[in-house]
PDB file of C-alpha atoms and ligand atoms in Angstrom:
ATOM      1  CA  UNK A  18       1.987  41.185  -7.536  1.00 89.00           C
ATOM      2  CA  UNK A  19      -0.991  41.140  -5.140  1.00 95.00           C
ATOM      3  CA  UNK A  20      -2.007  37.812  -3.694  1.00 97.00           C
ATOM      4  CA  UNK A  21      -5.673  37.061  -4.101  1.00 98.00           C
ATOM      5  CA  UNK A  22      -7.531  34.563  -1.915  1.00 98.00           C
ATOM      6  CA  UNK A  23      -9.911  33.486  -4.666  1.00 98.00           C
ATOM      7  CA  UNK A  24      -7.049  32.775  -7.100  1.00 98.00           C
ATOM      8  CA  UNK A  25      -5.422  30.607  -4.427  1.00 98.00           C
ATOM      9  CA  UNK A  26      -8.709  28.730  -3.970  1.00 98.00           C
ATOM     10  CA  UNK A  27      -9.168  28.265  -7.742  1.00 98.00           C
ATOM     11  CA  UNK A  28      -5.596  26.984  -8.144  1.00 98.00           C
ATOM     12  CA  UNK A  29      -6.089  24.332  -5.474  1.00 98.00           C
ATOM     13  CA  UNK A  30      -9.548  23.261  -6.630  1.00 98.00           C
ATOM     14  CA  UNK A  31      -8.603  23.088 -10.332  1.00 98.00           C
ATOM     15  CA  UNK A  32      -5.390  21.184  -9.727  1.00 98.00           C
ATOM     16  CA  UNK A  33      -7.054  18.712  -7.370  1.00 98.00           C
ATOM     17  CA  UNK A  34      -9.926  18.058  -9.761  1.00 98.00           C
ATOM     18  CA  UNK A  35      -7.496  17.547 -12.657  1.00 98.00           C
ATOM     19  CA  UNK A  36      -5.709  14.971 -10.522  1.00 98.00           C
ATOM     20  CA  UNK A  37      -8.959  13.252  -9.576  1.00 98.00           C
ATOM     21  CA  UNK A  38     -10.337  13.210 -13.143  1.00 98.00           C
ATOM     22  CA  UNK A  39      -7.065  11.883 -14.563  1.00 98.00           C
ATOM     23  CA  UNK A  40      -7.069   8.972 -12.138  1.00 98.00           C
ATOM     24  CA  UNK A  41     -10.563   7.540 -12.378  1.00 98.00           C
ATOM     25  CA  UNK A  42      -9.391   4.699 -14.640  1.00 98.00           C
ATOM     26  CA  UNK A  43      -6.197   3.088 -13.444  1.00 98.00           C
ATOM     27  CA  UNK A  44      -3.880   0.237 -14.238  1.00 98.00           C
ATOM     28  CA  UNK A  45      -3.310  -0.380 -10.537  1.00 99.00           C
ATOM     29  CA  UNK A  46      -5.033   0.959  -7.421  1.00 99.00           C
ATOM     30  CA  UNK A  47      -3.143   0.524  -4.156  1.00 99.00           C
ATOM     31  CA  UNK A  48      -5.009   0.594  -0.859  1.00 99.00           C
ATOM     32  CA  UNK A  49      -2.779   1.664   2.027  1.00 99.00           C
ATOM     33  CA  UNK A  50       0.294   3.872   2.089  1.00 99.00           C
ATOM     34  CA  UNK A  51       2.547   1.882   4.400  1.00 98.00           C
ATOM     35  CA  UNK A  52       5.990   0.696   3.241  1.00 98.00           C
ATOM     36  CA  UNK A  53       4.710  -2.159   1.060  1.00 99.00           C
ATOM     37  CA  UNK A  54       2.147   0.010  -0.741  1.00 99.00           C
ATOM     38  CA  UNK A  55       4.635   2.808  -1.350  1.00 99.00           C
ATOM     39  CA  UNK A  56       7.298   0.461  -2.737  1.00 99.00           C
ATOM     40  CA  UNK A  57       4.743  -1.261  -4.987  1.00 99.00           C
ATOM     41  CA  UNK A  58       3.641   2.170  -6.209  1.00 99.00           C
ATOM     42  CA  UNK A  59       7.222   3.197  -6.889  1.00 99.00           C
ATOM     43  CA  UNK A  60       7.989   0.208  -9.125  1.00 99.00           C
ATOM     44  CA  UNK A  61       4.661   0.259 -10.974  1.00 99.00           C
ATOM     45  CA  UNK A  62       4.797   3.991 -11.632  1.00 98.00           C
ATOM     46  CA  UNK A  63       8.454   3.779 -12.646  1.00 98.00           C
ATOM     47  CA  UNK A  64       7.435   1.224 -15.276  1.00 98.00           C
ATOM     48  CA  UNK A  65       5.095   3.839 -16.750  1.00 98.00           C
ATOM     49  CA  UNK A  66       1.707   2.638 -15.509  1.00 98.00           C
ATOM     50  CA  UNK A  67      -1.152   4.746 -14.181  1.00 98.00           C
ATOM     51  CA  UNK A  68      -1.113   4.009 -10.466  1.00 98.00           C
ATOM     52  CA  UNK A  69      -2.865   5.690  -7.567  1.00 99.00           C
ATOM     53  CA  UNK A  70      -2.614   4.975  -3.849  1.00 99.00           C
ATOM     54  CA  UNK A  71      -5.443   5.647  -1.398  1.00 99.00           C
ATOM     55  CA  UNK A  72      -4.474   6.325   2.214  1.00 99.00           C
ATOM     56  CA  UNK A  73      -7.009   6.731   4.983  1.00 98.00           C
ATOM     57  CA  UNK A  74      -4.822   8.968   7.111  1.00 98.00           C
ATOM     58  CA  UNK A  75      -3.450  12.460   6.528  1.00 98.00           C
ATOM     59  CA  UNK A  76       0.063  11.076   6.123  1.00 98.00           C
ATOM     60  CA  UNK A  77       1.378   8.017   4.328  1.00 98.00           C
ATOM     61  CA  UNK A  78       3.990   5.791   5.974  1.00 98.00           C
ATOM     62  CA  UNK A  79       1.723   3.489   7.969  1.00 98.00           C
ATOM     63  CA  UNK A  80       3.581   1.680  10.724  1.00 98.00           C
ATOM     64  CA  UNK A  81       7.033   2.748   9.618  1.00 98.00           C
ATOM     65  CA  UNK A  82       7.221   6.167  11.297  1.00 98.00           C
ATOM     66  CA  UNK A  83       7.228   4.666  14.775  1.00 97.00           C
ATOM     67  CA  UNK A  84      10.058   2.142  14.191  1.00 97.00           C
ATOM     68  CA  UNK A  85       9.700  -0.207  17.153  1.00 97.00           C
ATOM     69  CA  UNK A  86       7.718   1.016  20.158  1.00 97.00           C
ATOM     70  CA  UNK A  87       8.175   4.637  19.000  1.00 98.00           C
ATOM     71  CA  UNK A  88      11.990   4.308  18.769  1.00 98.00           C
ATOM     72  CA  UNK A  89      12.158   5.860  15.298  1.00 98.00           C
ATOM     73  CA  UNK A  90      14.683   3.459  13.760  1.00 98.00           C
ATOM     74  CA  UNK A  91      13.879   0.500  11.540  1.00 98.00           C
ATOM     75  CA  UNK A  92      15.827  -2.697  10.951  1.00 98.00           C
ATOM     76  CA  UNK A  93      16.286  -4.133   7.476  1.00 98.00           C
ATOM     77  CA  UNK A  94      18.039  -7.407   6.730  1.00 98.00           C
ATOM     78  CA  UNK A  95      20.721  -8.082   4.108  1.00 98.00           C
ATOM     79  CA  UNK A  96      18.276  -9.377   1.441  1.00 97.00           C
ATOM     80  CA  UNK A  97      16.415  -6.073   1.327  1.00 98.00           C
ATOM     81  CA  UNK A  98      19.344  -3.655   1.695  1.00 98.00           C
ATOM     82  CA  UNK A  99      19.497  -3.240  -2.109  1.00 98.00           C
ATOM     83  CA  UNK A 100      15.986  -1.744  -1.972  1.00 98.00           C
ATOM     84  CA  UNK A 101      17.056   0.907   0.535  1.00 98.00           C
ATOM     85  CA  UNK A 102      19.921   1.703  -1.863  1.00 98.00           C
ATOM     86  CA  UNK A 103      17.556   1.929  -4.856  1.00 98.00           C
ATOM     87  CA  UNK A 104      15.252   4.183  -2.864  1.00 98.00           C
ATOM     88  CA  UNK A 105      18.109   6.434  -1.617  1.00 98.00           C
ATOM     89  CA  UNK A 106      17.535   5.631   2.059  1.00 98.00           C
ATOM     90  CA  UNK A 107      20.793   5.621   4.012  1.00 98.00           C
ATOM     91  CA  UNK A 108      21.361   2.280   5.767  1.00 98.00           C
ATOM     92  CA  UNK A 109      23.829   1.837   8.613  1.00 98.00           C
ATOM     93  CA  UNK A 110      25.348  -1.627   9.106  1.00 98.00           C
ATOM     94  CA  UNK A 111      24.750  -2.908  12.637  1.00 98.00           C
ATOM     95  CA  UNK A 112      27.571  -4.597  14.549  1.00 98.00           C
ATOM     96  CA  UNK A 113      25.944  -8.020  13.959  1.00 97.00           C
ATOM     97  CA  UNK A 114      26.436  -8.997  10.318  1.00 97.00           C
ATOM     98  CA  UNK A 115      23.380  -8.904   8.040  1.00 98.00           C
ATOM     99  CA  UNK A 116      21.398  -6.261   9.960  1.00 98.00           C
ATOM    100  CA  UNK A 117      21.065  -2.641   8.860  1.00 98.00           C
ATOM    101  CA  UNK A 118      19.257   0.242  10.505  1.00 98.00           C
ATOM    102  CA  UNK A 119      17.704   3.347   8.973  1.00 98.00           C
ATOM    103  CA  UNK A 120      16.084   6.436  10.433  1.00 98.00           C
ATOM    104  CA  UNK A 121      12.363   5.787  10.065  1.00 98.00           C
ATOM    105  CA  UNK A 122      11.550   9.411   9.239  1.00 98.00           C
ATOM    106  CA  UNK A 123      14.146   9.408   6.460  1.00 98.00           C
ATOM    107  CA  UNK A 124      12.832   6.051   5.232  1.00 98.00           C
ATOM    108  CA  UNK A 125       9.171   7.141   4.993  1.00 98.00           C
ATOM    109  CA  UNK A 126       9.853  10.572   3.537  1.00 98.00           C
ATOM    110  CA  UNK A 127      12.450   9.393   1.009  1.00 98.00           C
ATOM    111  CA  UNK A 128      10.475   6.377  -0.210  1.00 98.00           C
ATOM    112  CA  UNK A 129       7.378   8.572  -0.552  1.00 99.00           C
ATOM    113  CA  UNK A 130       9.307  11.198  -2.486  1.00 98.00           C
ATOM    114  CA  UNK A 131      10.845   8.606  -4.827  1.00 98.00           C
ATOM    115  CA  UNK A 132       7.437   7.003  -5.455  1.00 99.00           C
ATOM    116  CA  UNK A 133       5.624  10.281  -6.134  1.00 98.00           C
ATOM    117  CA  UNK A 134       8.414  11.528  -8.393  1.00 98.00           C
ATOM    118  CA  UNK A 135       8.266   8.222 -10.291  1.00 98.00           C
ATOM    119  CA  UNK A 136       4.598   9.014 -11.025  1.00 98.00           C
ATOM    120  CA  UNK A 137       2.605   7.483  -8.174  1.00 99.00           C
ATOM    121  CA  UNK A 138      -0.440   9.616  -7.371  1.00 99.00           C
ATOM    122  CA  UNK A 139      -1.349   9.649  -3.680  1.00 99.00           C
ATOM    123  CA  UNK A 140      -4.870  10.416  -2.480  1.00 98.00           C
ATOM    124  CA  UNK A 141      -4.627  10.890   1.256  1.00 98.00           C
ATOM    125  CA  UNK A 142      -7.516  11.224   3.712  1.00 98.00           C
ATOM    126  CA  UNK A 143      -9.536   8.861   1.524  1.00 98.00           C
ATOM    127  CA  UNK A 144     -10.734   5.494   2.802  1.00 98.00           C
ATOM    128  CA  UNK A 145     -11.579   2.542   0.627  1.00 98.00           C
ATOM    129  CA  UNK A 146     -14.905   1.331   1.962  1.00 98.00           C
ATOM    130  CA  UNK A 147     -15.944  -1.255  -0.624  1.00 98.00           C
ATOM    131  CA  UNK A 148     -14.946  -2.823  -3.919  1.00 98.00           C
ATOM    132  CA  UNK A 149     -16.406  -2.954  -7.402  1.00 98.00           C
ATOM    133  CA  UNK A 150     -16.587  -6.489  -8.808  1.00 97.00           C
ATOM    134  CA  UNK A 151     -17.825  -7.519 -12.232  1.00 94.00           C
ATOM    135  CA  UNK A 152     -17.794 -10.975 -13.832  1.00 90.00           C
ATOM    136  CA  UNK A 153     -16.359 -12.484 -10.625  1.00 92.00           C
ATOM    137  CA  UNK A 154     -13.332 -10.208 -10.747  1.00 97.00           C
ATOM    138  CA  UNK A 155     -12.343  -7.090  -8.811  1.00 98.00           C
ATOM    139  CA  UNK A 156     -12.613  -4.143 -11.158  1.00 97.00           C
ATOM    140  CA  UNK A 157     -12.439  -1.076  -8.916  1.00 98.00           C
ATOM    141  CA  UNK A 158     -12.737   0.598  -5.554  1.00 98.00           C
ATOM    142  CA  UNK A 159     -15.418   2.463  -3.672  1.00 98.00           C
ATOM    143  CA  UNK A 160     -13.944   5.503  -1.952  1.00 98.00           C
ATOM    144  CA  UNK A 161     -15.036   8.156   0.482  1.00 98.00           C
ATOM    145  CA  UNK A 162     -13.454  10.873   2.620  1.00 98.00           C
ATOM    146  CA  UNK A 163     -12.124   9.480   5.886  1.00 98.00           C
ATOM    147  CA  UNK A 164     -13.702  12.506   7.554  1.00 98.00           C
ATOM    148  CA  UNK A 165     -17.134  11.270   6.480  1.00 98.00           C
ATOM    149  CA  UNK A 166     -16.741   7.981   8.351  1.00 96.00           C
ATOM    150  CA  UNK A 167     -15.080   9.737  11.317  1.00 98.00           C
ATOM    151  CA  UNK A 168     -18.081  12.040  11.616  1.00 98.00           C
ATOM    152  CA  UNK A 169     -20.415   9.071  11.138  1.00 98.00           C
ATOM    153  CA  UNK A 170     -22.196  10.881   8.301  1.00 98.00           C
ATOM    154  CA  UNK A 171     -24.491   9.048   5.922  1.00 98.00           C
ATOM    155  CA  UNK A 172     -22.847  10.144   2.658  1.00 98.00           C
ATOM    156  CA  UNK A 173     -22.668   7.926  -0.418  1.00 98.00           C
ATOM    157  CA  UNK A 174     -19.223   7.181  -1.850  1.00 98.00           C
ATOM    158  CA  UNK A 175     -17.709   7.480  -5.352  1.00 98.00           C
ATOM    159  CA  UNK A 176     -15.965   4.783  -7.406  1.00 98.00           C
ATOM    160  CA  UNK A 177     -12.859   4.354  -9.514  1.00 98.00           C
ATOM    161  CA  UNK A 178     -11.988   1.620 -12.040  1.00 98.00           C
ATOM    162  CA  UNK A 179      -8.724  -0.328 -11.968  1.00 98.00           C
ATOM    163  CA  UNK A 180      -7.317  -3.326 -13.826  1.00 98.00           C
ATOM    164  CA  UNK A 181      -5.623  -4.556 -10.641  1.00 98.00           C
ATOM    165  CA  UNK A 182      -5.960  -3.744  -6.950  1.00 98.00           C
ATOM    166  CA  UNK A 183      -3.362  -4.242  -4.218  1.00 99.00           C
ATOM    167  CA  UNK A 184      -4.463  -4.657  -0.603  1.00 99.00           C
ATOM    168  CA  UNK A 185      -1.576  -3.093   1.355  1.00 99.00           C
ATOM    169  CA  UNK A 186      -3.685  -2.240   4.399  1.00 99.00           C
ATOM    170  CA  UNK A 187      -1.472  -4.030   6.935  1.00 98.00           C
ATOM    171  CA  UNK A 188      -2.616  -6.220   9.829  1.00 98.00           C
ATOM    172  CA  UNK A 189      -6.347  -5.691   9.150  1.00 98.00           C
ATOM    173  CA  UNK A 190      -6.139  -6.780   5.506  1.00 98.00           C
ATOM    174  CA  UNK A 191      -9.215  -4.634   4.915  1.00 98.00           C
ATOM    175  CA  UNK A 192      -9.879  -5.127   1.204  1.00 98.00           C
ATOM    176  CA  UNK A 193      -9.563  -8.896   1.490  1.00 98.00           C
ATOM    177  CA  UNK A 194     -11.939  -8.746   4.459  1.00 98.00           C
ATOM    178  CA  UNK A 195     -14.494  -6.924   2.273  1.00 98.00           C
ATOM    179  CA  UNK A 196     -14.252  -9.690  -0.345  1.00 98.00           C
ATOM    180  CA  UNK A 197     -14.488 -12.405   2.312  1.00 97.00           C
ATOM    181  CA  UNK A 198     -17.634 -10.785   3.696  1.00 97.00           C
ATOM    182  CA  UNK A 199     -19.432 -10.291   0.388  1.00 96.00           C
ATOM    183  CA  UNK A 200     -18.209 -13.441  -1.375  1.00 95.00           C
ATOM    184  CA  UNK A 201     -17.631 -15.928   1.468  1.00 96.00           C
ATOM    185  CA  UNK A 202     -15.580 -19.021   0.694  1.00 97.00           C
ATOM    186  CA  UNK A 203     -14.116 -17.597  -2.516  1.00 97.00           C
ATOM    187  CA  UNK A 204     -10.591 -16.482  -1.527  1.00 98.00           C
ATOM    188  CA  UNK A 205      -7.568 -18.242  -3.035  1.00 98.00           C
ATOM    189  CA  UNK A 206      -6.396 -19.295   0.456  1.00 98.00           C
ATOM    190  CA  UNK A 207      -6.284 -22.862   1.841  1.00 97.00           C
ATOM    191  CA  UNK A 208      -9.542 -22.427   3.801  1.00 98.00           C
ATOM    192  CA  UNK A 209     -11.018 -20.114   1.098  1.00 98.00           C
ATOM    193  CA  UNK A 210     -11.419 -17.511   3.859  1.00 97.00           C
ATOM    194  CA  UNK A 211      -8.962 -15.282   5.780  1.00 98.00           C
ATOM    195  CA  UNK A 212      -6.480 -17.531   7.616  1.00 98.00           C
ATOM    196  CA  UNK A 213      -5.499 -14.911  10.226  1.00 98.00           C
ATOM    197  CA  UNK A 214      -2.147 -13.656  11.482  1.00 98.00           C
ATOM    198  CA  UNK A 215      -0.094 -15.901  13.805  1.00 98.00           C
ATOM    199  CA  UNK A 216       2.296 -15.271  16.758  1.00 98.00           C
ATOM    200  CA  UNK A 217       5.556 -13.301  16.397  1.00 98.00           C
ATOM    201  CA  UNK A 218       8.380 -15.176  14.638  1.00 98.00           C
ATOM    202  CA  UNK A 219      10.585 -12.819  12.560  1.00 98.00           C
ATOM    203  CA  UNK A 220      12.496 -15.462  10.598  1.00 97.00           C
ATOM    204  CA  UNK A 221       9.402 -17.382   9.474  1.00 98.00           C
ATOM    205  CA  UNK A 222       7.326 -14.235   9.048  1.00 98.00           C
ATOM    206  CA  UNK A 223       9.758 -12.528   6.702  1.00 98.00           C
ATOM    207  CA  UNK A 224      10.067 -15.636   4.536  1.00 98.00           C
ATOM    208  CA  UNK A 225       6.308 -16.169   4.446  1.00 98.00           C
ATOM    209  CA  UNK A 226       5.529 -12.515   3.730  1.00 98.00           C
ATOM    210  CA  UNK A 227       7.291 -12.923   0.436  1.00 98.00           C
ATOM    211  CA  UNK A 228       5.806 -16.343  -0.270  1.00 98.00           C
ATOM    212  CA  UNK A 229       2.310 -15.036   0.542  1.00 98.00           C
ATOM    213  CA  UNK A 230       2.600 -12.000  -1.727  1.00 98.00           C
ATOM    214  CA  UNK A 231       0.162 -13.131  -4.411  1.00 98.00           C
ATOM    215  CA  UNK A 232      -3.268 -12.924  -5.937  1.00 98.00           C
ATOM    216  CA  UNK A 233      -5.992 -13.678  -3.402  1.00 98.00           C
ATOM    217  CA  UNK A 234      -9.081 -13.111  -5.589  1.00 98.00           C
ATOM    218  CA  UNK A 235      -9.172 -12.476  -9.341  1.00 98.00           C
ATOM    219  CA  UNK A 236      -7.724  -8.988  -9.813  1.00 98.00           C
ATOM    220  CA  UNK A 237      -6.780  -8.526  -6.146  1.00 98.00           C
ATOM    221  CA  UNK A 238      -3.241  -8.976  -4.778  1.00 99.00           C
ATOM    222  CA  UNK A 239      -1.957  -8.689  -1.207  1.00 98.00           C
ATOM    223  CA  UNK A 240       1.302  -7.003  -0.167  1.00 99.00           C
ATOM    224  CA  UNK A 241       3.087  -6.428   3.143  1.00 98.00           C
ATOM    225  CA  UNK A 242       1.577  -7.397   6.471  1.00 98.00           C
ATOM    226  CA  UNK A 243      -1.730  -8.159   4.747  1.00 98.00           C
ATOM    227  CA  UNK A 244      -0.068 -11.224   3.154  1.00 98.00           C
ATOM    228  CA  UNK A 245       0.476 -13.090   6.398  1.00 98.00           C
ATOM    229  CA  UNK A 246      -2.823 -11.905   7.834  1.00 98.00           C
ATOM    230  CA  UNK A 247      -4.585 -13.295   4.752  1.00 98.00           C
ATOM    231  CA  UNK A 248      -2.642 -16.513   4.249  1.00 98.00           C
ATOM    232  CA  UNK A 249      -1.930 -17.317   7.921  1.00 98.00           C
ATOM    233  CA  UNK A 250       1.705 -16.388   8.596  1.00 98.00           C
ATOM    234  CA  UNK A 251       3.311 -14.991  11.770  1.00 98.00           C
ATOM    235  CA  UNK A 252       4.046 -11.345  12.530  1.00 98.00           C
ATOM    236  CA  UNK A 253       7.673 -10.180  12.458  1.00 98.00           C
ATOM    237  CA  UNK A 254       7.961  -7.088  14.649  1.00 96.00           C
ATOM    238  CA  UNK A 255       9.798  -3.940  13.531  1.00 96.00           C
ATOM    239  CA  UNK A 256      11.912  -5.454  10.755  1.00 98.00           C
ATOM    240  CA  UNK A 257      10.897  -3.953   7.424  1.00 98.00           C
ATOM    241  CA  UNK A 258      12.815  -5.891   4.753  1.00 98.00           C
ATOM    242  CA  UNK A 259       9.856  -8.170   4.101  1.00 98.00           C
ATOM    243  CA  UNK A 260       7.549  -5.182   3.601  1.00 98.00           C
ATOM    244  CA  UNK A 261       9.892  -3.628   1.009  1.00 98.00           C
ATOM    245  CA  UNK A 262      10.504  -6.943  -0.778  1.00 98.00           C
ATOM    246  CA  UNK A 263       6.789  -7.708  -0.816  1.00 99.00           C
ATOM    247  CA  UNK A 264       6.077  -4.314  -2.427  1.00 99.00           C
ATOM    248  CA  UNK A 265       8.673  -5.066  -5.085  1.00 99.00           C
ATOM    249  CA  UNK A 266       7.359  -8.601  -5.667  1.00 99.00           C
ATOM    250  CA  UNK A 267       3.716  -7.576  -6.050  1.00 99.00           C
ATOM    251  CA  UNK A 268       4.764  -4.885  -8.532  1.00 99.00           C
ATOM    252  CA  UNK A 269       6.727  -7.457 -10.584  1.00 98.00           C
ATOM    253  CA  UNK A 270       3.789  -9.892 -10.588  1.00 98.00           C
ATOM    254  CA  UNK A 271       1.332  -7.232 -11.756  1.00 99.00           C
ATOM    255  CA  UNK A 272       3.773  -5.832 -14.331  1.00 98.00           C
ATOM    256  CA  UNK A 273       3.926  -9.297 -15.846  1.00 98.00           C
ATOM    257  CA  UNK A 274       0.112  -9.520 -15.976  1.00 98.00           C
ATOM    258  CA  UNK A 275      -0.170  -6.036 -17.480  1.00 98.00           C
ATOM    259  CA  UNK A 276       2.245  -6.985 -20.240  1.00 97.00           C
ATOM    260  CA  UNK A 277       0.335 -10.148 -21.237  1.00 93.00           C
TER     261      UNK A 277
HETATM  262  C1  48H B 305      -7.329   3.457   2.921  1.00 60.28           C
HETATM  263  C2  48H B 305      -6.244   2.224   4.548  1.00 60.28           C
HETATM  264  C3  48H B 305      -7.365   1.381   4.694  1.00 60.28           C
HETATM  265  C4  48H B 305      -8.503   1.643   3.884  1.00 60.28           C
HETATM  266  C5  48H B 305      -5.842   0.714   6.086  1.00 60.28           C
HETATM  267  O1  48H B 305       0.231  -1.093   8.324  1.00 60.28           O
HETATM  268  P1  48H B 305       1.021  -0.508   7.214  1.00 60.28           P
HETATM  269  O2  48H B 305       2.311   0.115   7.543  1.00 60.28           O
HETATM  270  O3  48H B 305       1.183  -1.643   6.081  1.00 60.28           O
HETATM  271  P2  48H B 305       2.428  -2.496   5.517  1.00 60.28           P
HETATM  272  O4  48H B 305       1.913  -3.860   5.330  1.00 60.28           O
HETATM  273  O5  48H B 305       3.002  -1.826   4.334  1.00 60.28           O
HETATM  274  O6  48H B 305       3.522  -2.467   6.657  1.00 60.28           O
HETATM  275  C6  48H B 305       3.290  -3.134   7.852  1.00 60.28           C
HETATM  276  C7  48H B 305       4.220  -2.578   8.929  1.00 60.28           C
HETATM  277  O7  48H B 305       4.031  -1.196   9.090  1.00 60.28           O
HETATM  278  C8  48H B 305       3.920  -3.290  10.202  1.00 60.28           C
HETATM  279  O8  48H B 305       2.865  -3.003  10.788  1.00 60.28           O
HETATM  280  C9  48H B 305       4.763  -4.344  10.673  1.00 60.28           C
HETATM  281  C10 48H B 305       6.020  -4.693   9.963  1.00 60.28           C
HETATM  282  N1  48H B 305       4.386  -4.985  11.727  1.00 60.28           N
HETATM  283  C11 48H B 305       4.994  -6.106  12.310  1.00 60.28           C
HETATM  284  C12 48H B 305       4.341  -6.492  13.610  1.00 60.28           C
HETATM  285  O9  48H B 305       4.705  -7.568  14.132  1.00 60.28           O
HETATM  286  O10 48H B 305       3.499  -5.736  14.129  1.00 60.28           O
HETATM  287  O11 48H B 305       0.156   0.578   6.444  1.00 60.28           O
HETATM  288  C13 48H B 305      -1.165   0.307   6.055  1.00 60.28           C
HETATM  289  C14 48H B 305      -1.805   1.621   5.671  1.00 60.28           C
HETATM  290  C15 48H B 305      -2.052   2.539   6.898  1.00 60.28           C
HETATM  291  O12 48H B 305      -1.451   3.773   6.656  1.00 60.28           O
HETATM  292  C16 48H B 305      -3.578   2.633   6.984  1.00 60.28           C
HETATM  293  O13 48H B 305      -4.019   3.902   7.410  1.00 60.28           O
HETATM  294  C17 48H B 305      -3.986   2.342   5.552  1.00 60.28           C
HETATM  295  O14 48H B 305      -3.075   1.354   5.126  1.00 60.28           O
HETATM  296  N2  48H B 305      -5.324   1.776   5.419  1.00 60.28           N
HETATM  297  N3  48H B 305      -6.216   3.237   3.677  1.00 60.28           N
HETATM  298  N4  48H B 305      -8.448   2.688   3.019  1.00 60.28           N
HETATM  299  N5  48H B 305      -9.602   0.898   3.971  1.00 60.28           N
HETATM  300  N6  48H B 305      -7.076   0.461   5.652  1.00 60.28           N
END
């Protein structure tokens, strides 16, 4: 067999466009491929829904690769250990009871693999730059190549439709910020605007991450670090149980809505 450069090009272009065309109308669109977005995608796809995740960077994984201060180990507490088990990530008990560690490279790569094999479709190198809203409800996303914004090019975006959107963009809570800017005073937060992330306090932060995993505007949910940034909780440092549990919780909440 002789390898032909044009056949290789056609194979890539056709397969990519199939993927794009098959994912223009979604049940759930996830913005951000950190741990919370990936776990949400895993559970939603596993339940049989059409779910795509948009990640600005070349690689998914968000803040998990770097563990704490580039020491590539993460800590997960007892409550979330069952999720590492479900996701096939090996967890090592630490000498203090209730703490587990995992290799962050194994965690990102294994969770990503499980999610994609469950049916999650990942679009990397794509940034969500705006939202589609109709009848006072989020109904889709406005997307563009990250390279376009990096090169500061004036290029119009494209759009996708989705029944639900998850903001899993981490500290910057970017999708919620877009809503707050274009529809000020309309968020389902105490002040009706973004409350802002508070000082480091792991115990409180992990509890509140879960509590704050909820709908923040009709059709829009927050997961992971975006929860505390939106609803005003502390940061937790490099403990990742809350991120995994938040991904699971947001998936359960949306699954319930999808079944109604
Ligand atoms: C497309 C986007 C956009 C956009 C951002 O930060 P993440 O890892 O998110 P989480 O919430 O799953 O995990 C948070 C965790 O990593 C962390 O930072 C912790 C625990 N910090 C504690 C502390 O005290 O500091 O991932 C978010 C992802 C990133 O990969 C971004 O590139 C991506 O979202 N992203 N993708 N369009 N507009 N904005």
